[in-house]
CSV table of C-alpha atoms in Angstrom, one decimal:
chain,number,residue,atom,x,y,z
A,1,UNK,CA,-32.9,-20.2,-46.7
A,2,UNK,CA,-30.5,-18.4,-48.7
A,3,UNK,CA,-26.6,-19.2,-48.2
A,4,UNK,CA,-23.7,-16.9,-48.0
A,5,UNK,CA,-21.4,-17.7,-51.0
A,6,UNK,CA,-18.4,-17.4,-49.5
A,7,UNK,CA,-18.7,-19.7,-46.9
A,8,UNK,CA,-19.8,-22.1,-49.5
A,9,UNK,CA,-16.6,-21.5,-51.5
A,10,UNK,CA,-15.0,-21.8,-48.4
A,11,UNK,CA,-16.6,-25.5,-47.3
A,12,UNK,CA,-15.9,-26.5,-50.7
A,13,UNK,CA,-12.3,-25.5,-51.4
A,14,UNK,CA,-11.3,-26.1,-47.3
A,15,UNK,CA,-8.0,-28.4,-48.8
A,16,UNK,CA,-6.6,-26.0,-50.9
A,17,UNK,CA,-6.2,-23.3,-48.0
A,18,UNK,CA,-4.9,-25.7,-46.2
A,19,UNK,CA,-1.5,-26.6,-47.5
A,20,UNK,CA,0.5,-24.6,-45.7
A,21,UNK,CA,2.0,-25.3,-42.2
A,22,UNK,CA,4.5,-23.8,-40.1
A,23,UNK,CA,7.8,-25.0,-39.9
A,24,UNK,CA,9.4,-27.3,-37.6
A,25,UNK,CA,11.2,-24.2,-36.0
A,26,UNK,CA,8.9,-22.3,-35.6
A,27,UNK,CA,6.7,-24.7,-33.8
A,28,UNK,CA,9.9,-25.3,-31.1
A,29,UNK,CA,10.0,-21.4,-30.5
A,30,UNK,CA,6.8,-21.5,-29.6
A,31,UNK,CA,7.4,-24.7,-27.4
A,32,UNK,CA,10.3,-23.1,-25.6
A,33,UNK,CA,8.4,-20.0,-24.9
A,34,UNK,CA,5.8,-21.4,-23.6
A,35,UNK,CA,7.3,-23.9,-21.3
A,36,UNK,CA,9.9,-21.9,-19.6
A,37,UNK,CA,9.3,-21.8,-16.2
A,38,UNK,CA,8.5,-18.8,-13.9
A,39,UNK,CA,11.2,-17.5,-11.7
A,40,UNK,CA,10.5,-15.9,-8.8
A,41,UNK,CA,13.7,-13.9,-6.8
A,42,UNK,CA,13.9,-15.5,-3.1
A,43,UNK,CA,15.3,-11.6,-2.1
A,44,UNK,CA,12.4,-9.7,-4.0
A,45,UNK,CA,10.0,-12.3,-2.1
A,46,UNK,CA,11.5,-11.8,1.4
A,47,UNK,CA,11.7,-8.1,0.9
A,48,UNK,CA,8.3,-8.1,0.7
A,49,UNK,CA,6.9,-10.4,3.3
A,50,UNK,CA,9.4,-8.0,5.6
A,51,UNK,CA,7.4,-4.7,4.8
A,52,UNK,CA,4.3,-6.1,5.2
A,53,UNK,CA,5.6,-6.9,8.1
A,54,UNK,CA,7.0,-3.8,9.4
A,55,UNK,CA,4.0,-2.3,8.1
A,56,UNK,CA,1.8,-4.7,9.9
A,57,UNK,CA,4.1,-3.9,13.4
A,58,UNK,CA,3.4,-0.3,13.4
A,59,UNK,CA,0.4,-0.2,12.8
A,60,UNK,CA,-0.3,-2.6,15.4
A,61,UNK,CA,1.9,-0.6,17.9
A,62,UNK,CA,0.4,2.5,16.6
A,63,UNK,CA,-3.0,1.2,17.6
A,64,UNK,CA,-1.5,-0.2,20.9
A,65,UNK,CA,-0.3,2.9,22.1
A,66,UNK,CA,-3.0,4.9,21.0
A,67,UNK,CA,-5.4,2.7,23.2
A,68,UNK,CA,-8.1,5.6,23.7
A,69,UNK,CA,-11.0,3.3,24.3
A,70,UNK,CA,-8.7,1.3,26.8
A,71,UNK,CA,-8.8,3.7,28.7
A,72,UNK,CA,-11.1,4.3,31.8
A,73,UNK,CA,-11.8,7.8,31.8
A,74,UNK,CA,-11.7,8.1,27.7
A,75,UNK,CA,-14.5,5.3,27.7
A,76,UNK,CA,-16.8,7.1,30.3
A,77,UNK,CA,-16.8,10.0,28.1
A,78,UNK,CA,-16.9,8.4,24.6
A,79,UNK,CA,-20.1,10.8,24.0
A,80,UNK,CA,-18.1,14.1,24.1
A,81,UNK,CA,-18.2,15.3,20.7
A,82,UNK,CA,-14.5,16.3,20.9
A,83,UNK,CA,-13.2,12.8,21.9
A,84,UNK,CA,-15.3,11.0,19.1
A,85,UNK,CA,-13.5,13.7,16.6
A,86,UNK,CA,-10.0,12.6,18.2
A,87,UNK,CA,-10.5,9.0,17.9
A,88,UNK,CA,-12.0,9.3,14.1
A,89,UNK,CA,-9.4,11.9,13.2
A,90,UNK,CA,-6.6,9.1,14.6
A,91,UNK,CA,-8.0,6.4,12.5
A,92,UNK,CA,-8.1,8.8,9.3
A,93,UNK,CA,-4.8,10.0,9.8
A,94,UNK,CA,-3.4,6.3,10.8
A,95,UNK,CA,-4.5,4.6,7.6
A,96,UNK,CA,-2.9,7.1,5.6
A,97,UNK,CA,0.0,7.5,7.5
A,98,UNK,CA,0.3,3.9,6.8
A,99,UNK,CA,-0.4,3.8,3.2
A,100,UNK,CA,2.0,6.8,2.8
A,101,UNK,CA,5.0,4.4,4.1
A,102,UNK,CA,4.3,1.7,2.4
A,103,UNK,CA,5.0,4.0,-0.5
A,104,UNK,CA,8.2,5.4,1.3
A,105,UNK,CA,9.4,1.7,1.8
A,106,UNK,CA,9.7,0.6,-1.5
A,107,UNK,CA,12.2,3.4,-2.0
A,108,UNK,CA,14.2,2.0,1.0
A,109,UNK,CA,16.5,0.2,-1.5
A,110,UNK,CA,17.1,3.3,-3.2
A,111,UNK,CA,17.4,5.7,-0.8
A,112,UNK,CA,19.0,3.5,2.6
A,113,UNK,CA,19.5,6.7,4.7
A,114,UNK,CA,15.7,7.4,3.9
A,115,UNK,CA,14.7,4.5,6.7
A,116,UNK,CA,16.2,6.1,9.8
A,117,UNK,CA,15.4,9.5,8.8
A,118,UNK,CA,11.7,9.1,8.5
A,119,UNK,CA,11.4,6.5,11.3
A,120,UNK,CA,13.5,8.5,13.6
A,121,UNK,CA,11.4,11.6,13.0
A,122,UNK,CA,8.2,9.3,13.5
A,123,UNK,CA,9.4,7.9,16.8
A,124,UNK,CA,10.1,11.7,17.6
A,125,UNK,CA,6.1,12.5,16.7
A,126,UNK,CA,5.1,9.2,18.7
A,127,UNK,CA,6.7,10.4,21.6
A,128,UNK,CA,5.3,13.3,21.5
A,129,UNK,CA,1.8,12.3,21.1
A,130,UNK,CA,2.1,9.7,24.3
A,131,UNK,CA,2.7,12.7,25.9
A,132,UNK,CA,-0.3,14.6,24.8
A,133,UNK,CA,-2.3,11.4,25.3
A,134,UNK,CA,-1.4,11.6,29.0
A,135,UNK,CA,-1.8,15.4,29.5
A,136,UNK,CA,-5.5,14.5,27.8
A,137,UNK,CA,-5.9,11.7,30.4
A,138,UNK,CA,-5.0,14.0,33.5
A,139,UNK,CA,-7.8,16.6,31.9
A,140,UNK,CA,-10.0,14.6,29.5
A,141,UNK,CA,-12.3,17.9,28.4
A,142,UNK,CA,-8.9,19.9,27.5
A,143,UNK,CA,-9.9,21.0,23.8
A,144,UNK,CA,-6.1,22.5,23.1
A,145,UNK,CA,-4.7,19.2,24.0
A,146,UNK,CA,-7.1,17.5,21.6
A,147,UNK,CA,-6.6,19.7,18.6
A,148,UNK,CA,-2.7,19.2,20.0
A,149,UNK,CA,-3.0,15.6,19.2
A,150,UNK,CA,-4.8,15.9,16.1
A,151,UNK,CA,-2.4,18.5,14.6
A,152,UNK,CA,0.1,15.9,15.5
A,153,UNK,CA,-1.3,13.6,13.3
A,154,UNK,CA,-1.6,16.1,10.6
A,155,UNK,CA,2.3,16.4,10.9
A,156,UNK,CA,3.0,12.5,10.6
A,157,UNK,CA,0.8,12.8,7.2
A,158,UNK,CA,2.9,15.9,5.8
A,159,UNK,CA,6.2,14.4,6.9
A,160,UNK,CA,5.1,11.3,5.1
A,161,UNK,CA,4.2,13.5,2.1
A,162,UNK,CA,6.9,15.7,2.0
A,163,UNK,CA,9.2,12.7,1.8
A,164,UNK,CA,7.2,11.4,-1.3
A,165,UNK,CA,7.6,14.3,-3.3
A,166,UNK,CA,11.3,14.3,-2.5
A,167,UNK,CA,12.3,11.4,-3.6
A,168,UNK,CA,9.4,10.7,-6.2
A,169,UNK,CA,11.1,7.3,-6.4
């Protein structure tokens, strides 16, 4: 077995590499560094826990309203081809919708008139689907009030997008 022959100078002259140590000083630096404690901002927190909040609101009321397979005549007729496309074209547009104002909110700090222009606008939208949504209950086959409702999704989306690249916050 042949041996390396620096790591036997190293083995045998281990003392004389190790006569130096840090300072004093330095050693308390590193003390002081390491045992600061994290601070977390009470406001930053809050802020937080309230948009996952709001967030988690709308969407719930989103889904509420919606209510399509609630619905008596939507659920005897969940096999129409048109009405499965509704309700997956909802859920598509929902989620991002969603995702796209959570990205909106965090520029709610920096842009405070932002909030009730976009959710005064999306209550608009709302509104106006509910009323699509019953026009589609009175005639549950009505194609134009389908693609209506969809189209009205597609709006919330560009809205939401729209906003994002205006303020690119």
């Amino acid at each position: 077995m042949k041996t390396d022959r620096l790591e036997d100078f190293v083995r045998n002259n281990r003392e004389d590499f190790n006569f130096r140590e840090p300072s004093p000083e330095v050693w308390e630096k590193i003390a002081a560094k390491t045992n600061k404690p994290k601070i977390v901002l009470l406001h930053r927190y809050f802020a937080r826990v309230a948009a996952v909040f709001l967030i988690t609101v709308i969407s719930s009321l989103l889904v509420w309203q919606s209510g399509l397979l609630s619905s008596g005549k939507l659920a005897k007729n969940i096999s129409d081809p048109e009405i499965i496309e509704l309700i997956e074209a909802e859920a598509y547009y929902s989620h991002q919708v969603d995702l796209k104002l959570k990205e909106i909110k965090k520029c709610y700090y920096t842009f405070p008139e932002l909030k009730d222009e976009i959710e005064n606008d999306l209550i608009e939208l709302e509104d106006m689907y509910k009323t699509l949504k019953i026009d589609l209950e009175d005639n549950i086959s009505n194609k134009s009030v389908i693609e209506a409702m969809i189209e009205n999704n597609r709006y919330r989306l560009k809205l939401c997008d729209h906003v994002l690249d205006q303020i690119k916050c």
